[in-house]
PDB file of C-alpha atoms in Angstrom:
ATOM      1  CA  MET A   1       0.000   0.000   0.000  1.00 96.00           C
ATOM      2  CA  ILE A   2       1.384   3.419  -0.996  1.00 97.00           C
ATOM      3  CA  LYS A   3       0.494   5.954   1.696  1.00 98.00           C
ATOM      4  CA  ILE A   4      -0.046   9.524   0.537  1.00 98.00           C
ATOM      5  CA  ALA A   5      -0.516  12.940   2.167  1.00 98.00           C
ATOM      6  CA  VAL A   6      -2.134  15.838   0.293  1.00 98.00           C
ATOM      7  CA  ALA A   7      -1.482  19.519   1.058  1.00 98.00           C
ATOM      8  CA  ASP A   8      -3.633  22.090  -0.765  1.00 97.00           C
ATOM      9  CA  ASP A   9      -5.641  25.096   0.409  1.00 96.00           C
ATOM     10  CA  MET A  10      -8.539  24.385  -1.961  1.00 95.00           C
ATOM     11  CA  PRO A  11     -10.937  21.797  -0.435  1.00 95.00           C
ATOM     12  CA  ILE A  12     -12.369  20.906  -3.832  1.00 94.00           C
ATOM     13  CA  VAL A  13      -8.884  20.028  -5.096  1.00 94.00           C
ATOM     14  CA  VAL A  14      -8.105  17.943  -2.016  1.00 95.00           C
ATOM     15  CA  GLU A  15     -11.412  16.110  -2.356  1.00 95.00           C
ATOM     16  CA  GLY A  16     -10.865  15.459  -6.043  1.00 95.00           C
ATOM     17  CA  VAL A  17      -7.321  14.194  -5.555  1.00 96.00           C
ATOM     18  CA  ARG A  18      -8.425  11.992  -2.660  1.00 96.00           C
ATOM     19  CA  LEU A  19     -11.240  10.446  -4.706  1.00 96.00           C
ATOM     20  CA  ILE A  20      -8.857   9.691  -7.563  1.00 96.00           C
ATOM     21  CA  LEU A  21      -6.220   8.148  -5.332  1.00 96.00           C
ATOM     22  CA  GLU A  22      -8.591   6.189  -3.117  1.00 94.00           C
ATOM     23  CA  ASN A  23     -10.050   4.592  -6.239  1.00 95.00           C
ATOM     24  CA  ILE A  24      -6.698   2.888  -6.850  1.00 97.00           C
ATOM     25  CA  ASP A  25      -6.424  -0.392  -4.967  1.00 95.00           C
ATOM     26  CA  ASP A  26      -2.929   0.018  -3.550  1.00 97.00           C
ATOM     27  CA  PHE A  27      -3.129   3.769  -2.802  1.00 98.00           C
ATOM     28  CA  SER A  28      -4.256   5.239   0.517  1.00 97.00           C
ATOM     29  CA  VAL A  29      -4.617   8.927   1.470  1.00 97.00           C
ATOM     30  CA  VAL A  30      -3.523   9.006   5.102  1.00 97.00           C
ATOM     31  CA  ALA A  31      -3.445  12.776   5.755  1.00 97.00           C
ATOM     32  CA  GLU A  32      -4.787  16.059   4.369  1.00 97.00           C
ATOM     33  CA  TYR A  33      -3.475  19.570   5.097  1.00 98.00           C
ATOM     34  CA  ALA A  34      -4.785  23.032   4.207  1.00 97.00           C
ATOM     35  CA  ASN A  35      -1.422  24.800   4.024  1.00 97.00           C
ATOM     36  CA  GLY A  36       2.306  24.248   4.185  1.00 97.00           C
ATOM     37  CA  LYS A  37       2.594  24.913   7.901  1.00 97.00           C
ATOM     38  CA  GLU A  38       0.041  22.223   8.727  1.00 97.00           C
ATOM     39  CA  LEU A  39       1.990  19.828   6.522  1.00 98.00           C
ATOM     40  CA  VAL A  40       5.320  20.563   8.211  1.00 98.00           C
ATOM     41  CA  ASP A  41       3.871  20.559  11.725  1.00 97.00           C
ATOM     42  CA  HIS A  42       1.835  17.371  11.457  1.00 97.00           C
ATOM     43  CA  ILE A  43       3.310  15.123   8.753  1.00 96.00           C
ATOM     44  CA  GLY A  44       5.222  13.276  11.479  1.00 94.00           C
ATOM     45  CA  GLU A  45       1.899  12.097  12.925  1.00 95.00           C
ATOM     46  CA  SER A  46       1.146  10.178   9.738  1.00 94.00           C
ATOM     47  CA  ASP A  47       3.004   7.344   8.038  1.00 94.00           C
ATOM     48  CA  ALA A  48       2.907   8.993   4.607  1.00 97.00           C
ATOM     49  CA  GLU A  49       5.506   7.924   2.056  1.00 97.00           C
ATOM     50  CA  ILE A  50       4.499  10.442  -0.628  1.00 98.00           C
ATOM     51  CA  ALA A  51       3.418  14.052  -0.121  1.00 98.00           C
ATOM     52  CA  LEU A  52       1.477  15.852  -2.870  1.00 98.00           C
ATOM     53  CA  VAL A  53       2.192  19.519  -2.174  1.00 97.00           C
ATOM     54  CA  ASP A  54       0.517  22.542  -3.748  1.00 96.00           C
ATOM     55  CA  ILE A  55       2.988  25.329  -4.510  1.00 94.00           C
ATOM     56  CA  ASP A  56       0.783  28.364  -3.907  1.00 92.00           C
ATOM     57  CA  MET A  57      -0.684  28.068  -0.387  1.00 95.00           C
ATOM     58  CA  PRO A  58      -1.399  30.579   2.396  1.00 94.00           C
ATOM     59  CA  VAL A  59       0.480  30.682   5.727  1.00 96.00           C
ATOM     60  CA  MET A  60       3.404  28.755   4.215  1.00 97.00           C
ATOM     61  CA  ASP A  61       3.932  28.110   0.512  1.00 95.00           C
ATOM     62  CA  GLY A  62       4.727  24.682  -0.874  1.00 96.00           C
ATOM     63  CA  ILE A  63       8.351  25.481  -1.718  1.00 95.00           C
ATOM     64  CA  THR A  64       9.197  26.526   1.841  1.00 97.00           C
ATOM     65  CA  ALA A  65       7.162  23.644   3.243  1.00 97.00           C
ATOM     66  CA  THR A  66       8.955  21.106   1.044  1.00 97.00           C
ATOM     67  CA  ARG A  67      12.358  22.344   2.123  1.00 96.00           C
ATOM     68  CA  LEU A  68      11.428  22.213   5.823  1.00 97.00           C
ATOM     69  CA  LEU A  69       9.619  18.884   5.485  1.00 97.00           C
ATOM     70  CA  LEU A  70      12.558  17.136   3.854  1.00 95.00           C
ATOM     71  CA  SER A  71      15.030  18.553   6.354  1.00 95.00           C
ATOM     72  CA  GLU A  72      13.210  16.564   9.053  1.00 95.00           C
ATOM     73  CA  HIS A  73      11.724  13.641   7.090  1.00 96.00           C
ATOM     74  CA  LYS A  74      14.231  12.618   4.436  1.00 91.00           C
ATOM     75  CA  ASP A  75      12.402   9.394   3.535  1.00 93.00           C
ATOM     76  CA  ILE A  76       9.240  11.166   2.371  1.00 96.00           C
ATOM     77  CA  LYS A  77       9.118  11.908  -1.346  1.00 96.00           C
ATOM     78  CA  VAL A  78       7.445  15.127  -2.501  1.00 96.00           C
ATOM     79  CA  ILE A  79       5.474  15.672  -5.703  1.00 96.00           C
ATOM     80  CA  ALA A  80       4.602  19.288  -6.459  1.00 94.00           C
ATOM     81  CA  LEU A  81       1.076  20.225  -7.534  1.00 93.00           C
ATOM     82  CA  SER A  82       0.426  23.396  -9.512  1.00 88.00           C
ATOM     83  CA  MET A  83      -2.133  25.078 -11.745  1.00 85.00           C
ATOM     84  CA  TYR A  84       0.663  26.620 -13.774  1.00 74.00           C
ATOM     85  CA  SER A  85       3.623  25.100 -15.634  1.00 61.00           C
ATOM     86  CA  ASP A  86       5.916  27.947 -14.554  1.00 67.00           C
ATOM     87  CA  PRO A  87       9.578  26.976 -15.040  1.00 70.00           C
ATOM     88  CA  ALA A  88      10.605  29.230 -12.135  1.00 74.00           C
ATOM     89  CA  ASN A  89       8.399  27.271  -9.733  1.00 78.00           C
ATOM     90  CA  TYR A  90       9.747  24.023 -11.141  1.00 77.00           C
ATOM     91  CA  ILE A  91      13.302  25.125 -10.440  1.00 75.00           C
ATOM     92  CA  ARG A  92      12.506  26.233  -6.890  1.00 83.00           C
ATOM     93  CA  MET A  93      10.590  23.069  -6.028  1.00 86.00           C
ATOM     94  CA  MET A  94      13.354  20.843  -7.396  1.00 81.00           C
ATOM     95  CA  GLN A  95      15.935  22.797  -5.422  1.00 81.00           C
ATOM     96  CA  ALA A  96      13.769  22.292  -2.326  1.00 89.00           C
ATOM     97  CA  GLY A  97      13.880  18.540  -2.949  1.00 88.00           C
ATOM     98  CA  ALA A  98      10.689  17.652  -4.854  1.00 91.00           C
ATOM     99  CA  ARG A  99      10.952  14.523  -7.005  1.00 87.00           C
ATOM    100  CA  GLY A 100       8.032  15.263  -9.317  1.00 87.00           C
ATOM    101  CA  PHE A 101       5.804  17.973 -10.722  1.00 88.00           C
ATOM    102  CA  VAL A 102       2.150  17.365 -11.660  1.00 91.00           C
ATOM    103  CA  LEU A 103      -0.188  19.928 -13.163  1.00 89.00           C
ATOM    104  CA  LYS A 104      -3.672  20.030 -11.654  1.00 89.00           C
ATOM    105  CA  GLN A 105      -5.020  19.757 -15.194  1.00 87.00           C
ATOM    106  CA  SER A 106      -3.401  16.316 -15.502  1.00 88.00           C
ATOM    107  CA  THR A 107      -5.426  13.152 -16.015  1.00 92.00           C
ATOM    108  CA  PRO A 108      -5.993  10.640 -13.185  1.00 94.00           C
ATOM    109  CA  ARG A 109      -3.741   8.199 -15.042  1.00 93.00           C
ATOM    110  CA  GLU A 110      -0.939  10.769 -15.104  1.00 91.00           C
ATOM    111  CA  LEU A 111      -1.327  11.421 -11.379  1.00 95.00           C
ATOM    112  CA  GLU A 112      -1.177   7.690 -10.700  1.00 95.00           C
ATOM    113  CA  LYS A 113       1.973   7.341 -12.806  1.00 92.00           C
ATOM    114  CA  ALA A 114       3.576  10.256 -10.957  1.00 92.00           C
ATOM    115  CA  VAL A 115       2.950   8.629  -7.583  1.00 96.00           C
ATOM    116  CA  ARG A 116       4.187   5.215  -8.731  1.00 94.00           C
ATOM    117  CA  ASP A 117       7.320   6.567 -10.438  1.00 88.00           C
ATOM    118  CA  VAL A 118       8.331   8.748  -7.509  1.00 91.00           C
ATOM    119  CA  HIS A 119       7.556   5.985  -5.009  1.00 94.00           C
ATOM    120  CA  GLU A 120       9.905   3.712  -6.959  1.00 88.00           C
ATOM    121  CA  GLY A 121      12.681   6.325  -6.778  1.00 82.00           C
ATOM    122  CA  TYR A 122      12.326   8.051 -10.143  1.00 80.00           C
ATOM    123  CA  ASN A 123      11.445  11.603 -11.133  1.00 78.00           C
ATOM    124  CA  PHE A 124       8.171  12.516 -12.830  1.00 84.00           C
ATOM    125  CA  PHE A 125       7.316  15.730 -14.677  1.00 79.00           C
ATOM    126  CA  SER A 126       4.029  16.538 -16.396  1.00 77.00           C
ATOM    127  CA  PRO A 127       4.519  16.870 -20.167  1.00 67.00           C
ATOM    128  CA  GLY A 128       2.886  20.309 -20.135  1.00 64.00           C
ATOM    129  CA  MET A 129       5.440  21.548 -17.636  1.00 65.00           C
ATOM    130  CA  LEU A 130       8.343  20.051 -19.577  1.00 61.00           C
ATOM    131  CA  GLN A 131       7.256  21.889 -22.717  1.00 56.00           C
ATOM    132  CA  ASN A 132       7.551  25.176 -20.873  1.00 58.00           C
ATOM    133  CA  VAL A 133      10.957  24.217 -19.537  1.00 58.00           C
ATOM    134  CA  LEU A 134      12.084  23.482 -23.079  1.00 53.00           C
ATOM    135  CA  PHE A 135      10.812  26.683 -24.631  1.00 53.00           C
ATOM    136  CA  ASP A 136      10.660  29.273 -21.841  1.00 53.00           C
ATOM    137  CA  PHE A 137      13.841  29.696 -19.851  1.00 47.00           C
ATOM    138  CA  SER A 138      13.410  33.466 -19.688  1.00 41.00           C
ATOM    139  CA  GLY A 139      14.248  34.800 -16.246  1.00 44.00           C
ATOM    140  CA  ILE A 140      15.679  31.499 -14.987  1.00 44.00           C
ATOM    141  CA  TYR A 141      18.861  30.966 -16.952  1.00 46.00           C
ATOM    142  CA  THR A 142      20.849  33.355 -19.100  1.00 43.00           C
ATOM    143  CA  GLU A 143      22.679  32.162 -22.198  1.00 42.00           C
ATOM    144  CA  HIS A 144      25.824  32.201 -20.087  1.00 42.00           C
ATOM    145  CA  ASP A 145      24.174  29.904 -17.551  1.00 44.00           C
ATOM    146  CA  VAL A 146      22.889  27.387 -20.095  1.00 45.00           C
ATOM    147  CA  ARG A 147      25.856  26.065 -21.992  1.00 46.00           C
ATOM    148  CA  HIS A 148      25.474  24.187 -25.235  1.00 47.00           C
ATOM    149  CA  ASP A 149      28.644  22.090 -25.214  1.00 52.00           C
ATOM    150  CA  SER A 150      26.743  18.814 -24.858  1.00 54.00           C
ATOM    151  CA  ALA A 151      28.681  17.380 -27.800  1.00 54.00           C
ATOM    152  CA  SER A 152      31.755  17.266 -25.544  1.00 79.00           C
ATOM    153  CA  LEU A 153      30.209  14.595 -23.322  1.00 86.00           C
ATOM    154  CA  SER A 154      31.836  11.186 -23.352  1.00 88.00           C
ATOM    155  CA  ARG A 155      29.712   8.045 -23.633  1.00 89.00           C
ATOM    156  CA  LYS A 156      30.257   7.402 -19.918  1.00 91.00           C
ATOM    157  CA  GLU A 157      29.078  10.907 -19.104  1.00 91.00           C
ATOM    158  CA  GLU A 158      26.028  10.508 -21.325  1.00 89.00           C
ATOM    159  CA  LYS A 159      25.145   7.265 -19.517  1.00 91.00           C
ATOM    160  CA  LEU A 160      25.620   8.888 -16.114  1.00 92.00           C
ATOM    161  CA  LEU A 161      23.504  11.868 -17.125  1.00 90.00           C
ATOM    162  CA  SER A 162      20.739   9.568 -18.358  1.00 86.00           C
ATOM    163  CA  LEU A 163      20.641   7.728 -15.022  1.00 88.00           C
ATOM    164  CA  ILE A 164      20.648  10.989 -13.064  1.00 84.00           C
ATOM    165  CA  CYS A 165      17.627  12.079 -15.085  1.00 78.00           C
ATOM    166  CA  GLU A 166      15.877   8.871 -13.993  1.00 73.00           C
ATOM    167  CA  GLY A 167      16.187  10.107 -10.417  1.00 69.00           C
ATOM    168  CA  MET A 168      18.867   7.709  -9.178  1.00 79.00           C
ATOM    169  CA  SER A 169      20.694   8.489  -5.946  1.00 80.00           C
ATOM    170  CA  ASN A 170      24.506   8.363  -5.732  1.00 87.00           C
ATOM    171  CA  LYS A 171      24.241   4.918  -4.127  1.00 89.00           C
ATOM    172  CA  GLU A 172      21.985   3.648  -6.929  1.00 88.00           C
ATOM    173  CA  LEU A 173      24.335   5.148  -9.535  1.00 92.00           C
ATOM    174  CA  SER A 174      27.267   3.449  -7.842  1.00 93.00           C
ATOM    175  CA  ASP A 175      25.526   0.063  -7.831  1.00 93.00           C
ATOM    176  CA  THR A 176      24.315   0.376 -11.432  1.00 93.00           C
ATOM    177  CA  LEU A 177      27.634   1.534 -12.904  1.00 94.00           C
ATOM    178  CA  CYS A 178      29.778  -0.646 -10.601  1.00 95.00           C
ATOM    179  CA  ILE A 179      31.996   2.217  -9.483  1.00 95.00           C
ATOM    180  CA  SER A 180      32.531   3.844  -6.102  1.00 95.00           C
ATOM    181  CA  ILE A 181      30.345   6.622  -4.724  1.00 93.00           C
ATOM    182  CA  LYS A 182      33.447   8.839  -4.600  1.00 94.00           C
ATOM    183  CA  THR A 183      33.941   8.294  -8.343  1.00 95.00           C
ATOM    184  CA  ILE A 184      30.250   9.061  -8.959  1.00 94.00           C
ATOM    185  CA  GLU A 185      30.597  12.333  -7.060  1.00 93.00           C
ATOM    186  CA  SER A 186      33.695  13.249  -9.048  1.00 94.00           C
ATOM    187  CA  GLN A 187      32.036  12.473 -12.387  1.00 94.00           C
ATOM    188  CA  LYS A 188      28.899  14.394 -11.421  1.00 92.00           C
ATOM    189  CA  ALA A 189      31.040  17.391 -10.475  1.00 91.00           C
ATOM    190  CA  ARG A 190      32.652  17.355 -13.934  1.00 91.00           C
ATOM    191  CA  LEU A 191      29.223  17.095 -15.572  1.00 90.00           C
ATOM    192  CA  MET A 192      27.951  20.071 -13.577  1.00 86.00           C
ATOM    193  CA  GLU A 193      31.012  22.078 -14.574  1.00 87.00           C
ATOM    194  CA  LYS A 194      30.395  21.344 -18.258  1.00 85.00           C
ATOM    195  CA  ALA A 195      26.700  22.205 -17.926  1.00 82.00           C
ATOM    196  CA  GLY A 196      27.325  25.316 -15.853  1.00 78.00           C
ATOM    197  CA  VAL A 197      24.935  24.195 -13.100  1.00 73.00           C
ATOM    198  CA  LYS A 198      25.262  23.542  -9.375  1.00 72.00           C
ATOM    199  CA  ASN A 199      23.117  20.484  -8.630  1.00 71.00           C
ATOM    200  CA  SER A 200      21.317  17.457 -10.075  1.00 74.00           C
ATOM    201  CA  SER A 201      18.166  19.469 -10.757  1.00 68.00           C
ATOM    202  CA  GLY A 202      20.186  21.808 -12.932  1.00 71.00           C
ATOM    203  CA  LEU A 203      21.675  18.831 -14.765  1.00 79.00           C
ATOM    204  CA  ILE A 204      18.201  17.476 -15.529  1.00 77.00           C
ATOM    205  CA  LEU A 205      17.084  20.840 -16.911  1.00 73.00           C
ATOM    206  CA  TRP A 206      20.261  21.155 -18.944  1.00 78.00           C
ATOM    207  CA  ALA A 207      19.718  17.678 -20.388  1.00 80.00           C
ATOM    208  CA  ILE A 208      16.147  18.575 -21.335  1.00 71.00           C
ATOM    209  CA  ARG A 209      17.202  21.885 -22.848  1.00 67.00           C
ATOM    210  CA  ASN A 210      19.877  20.222 -24.979  1.00 72.00           C
ATOM    211  CA  LYS A 211      17.573  17.306 -25.914  1.00 70.00           C
ATOM    212  CA  LEU A 212      19.897  14.755 -24.359  1.00 76.00           C
ATOM    213  CA  ILE A 213      16.997  12.757 -22.912  1.00 67.00           C
ATOM    214  CA  ASP A 214      13.630  11.707 -24.301  1.00 59.00           C
ATOM    215  CA  ILE A 215      10.538  13.181 -22.614  1.00 50.00           C
TER     216      ILE A 215
END
């Protein structure tokens, strides 16, 4: 059973999401919160494995709540919910630690896939959001920030980048590629230097921008 918490300030959204999820045999909604502060303050009282978190909430927004939540509960995986496919919000939520991004206009099947993928340790991004990331980087990255030297990647670097985009942790990368975690960290650092980014979220965006992964 996959146990899920939902945080959104709109009761009709919470009700709709709950009805969708509860209609899936191995899904269970174990907690509901009306804002980010409620989520952070009370998530420890539930046994949720996945938290669906609205970005734009009163009292405490979803970005701040995600950052605080994951600082205390590292095993919980966060999927962002939003009405808008704003690349800026995507960047901020990923930096806060979210593993997925689902638009509220998404289909029930897409929401189910997001929960399953993230629960299994992968990333999930709504196609509508990814389209905006591909075509609207205005205000997030400058041309200096987004480098286009992807052709300089070795085959090993391309493989590593592909696995990072699947949401693998350093330990999972180490096991899959049969190299030490220290070597993984070193190779990731070189990738980030080539891409001109500072973290794995930036690498994923850079890979999307340069069409190095299929979406």
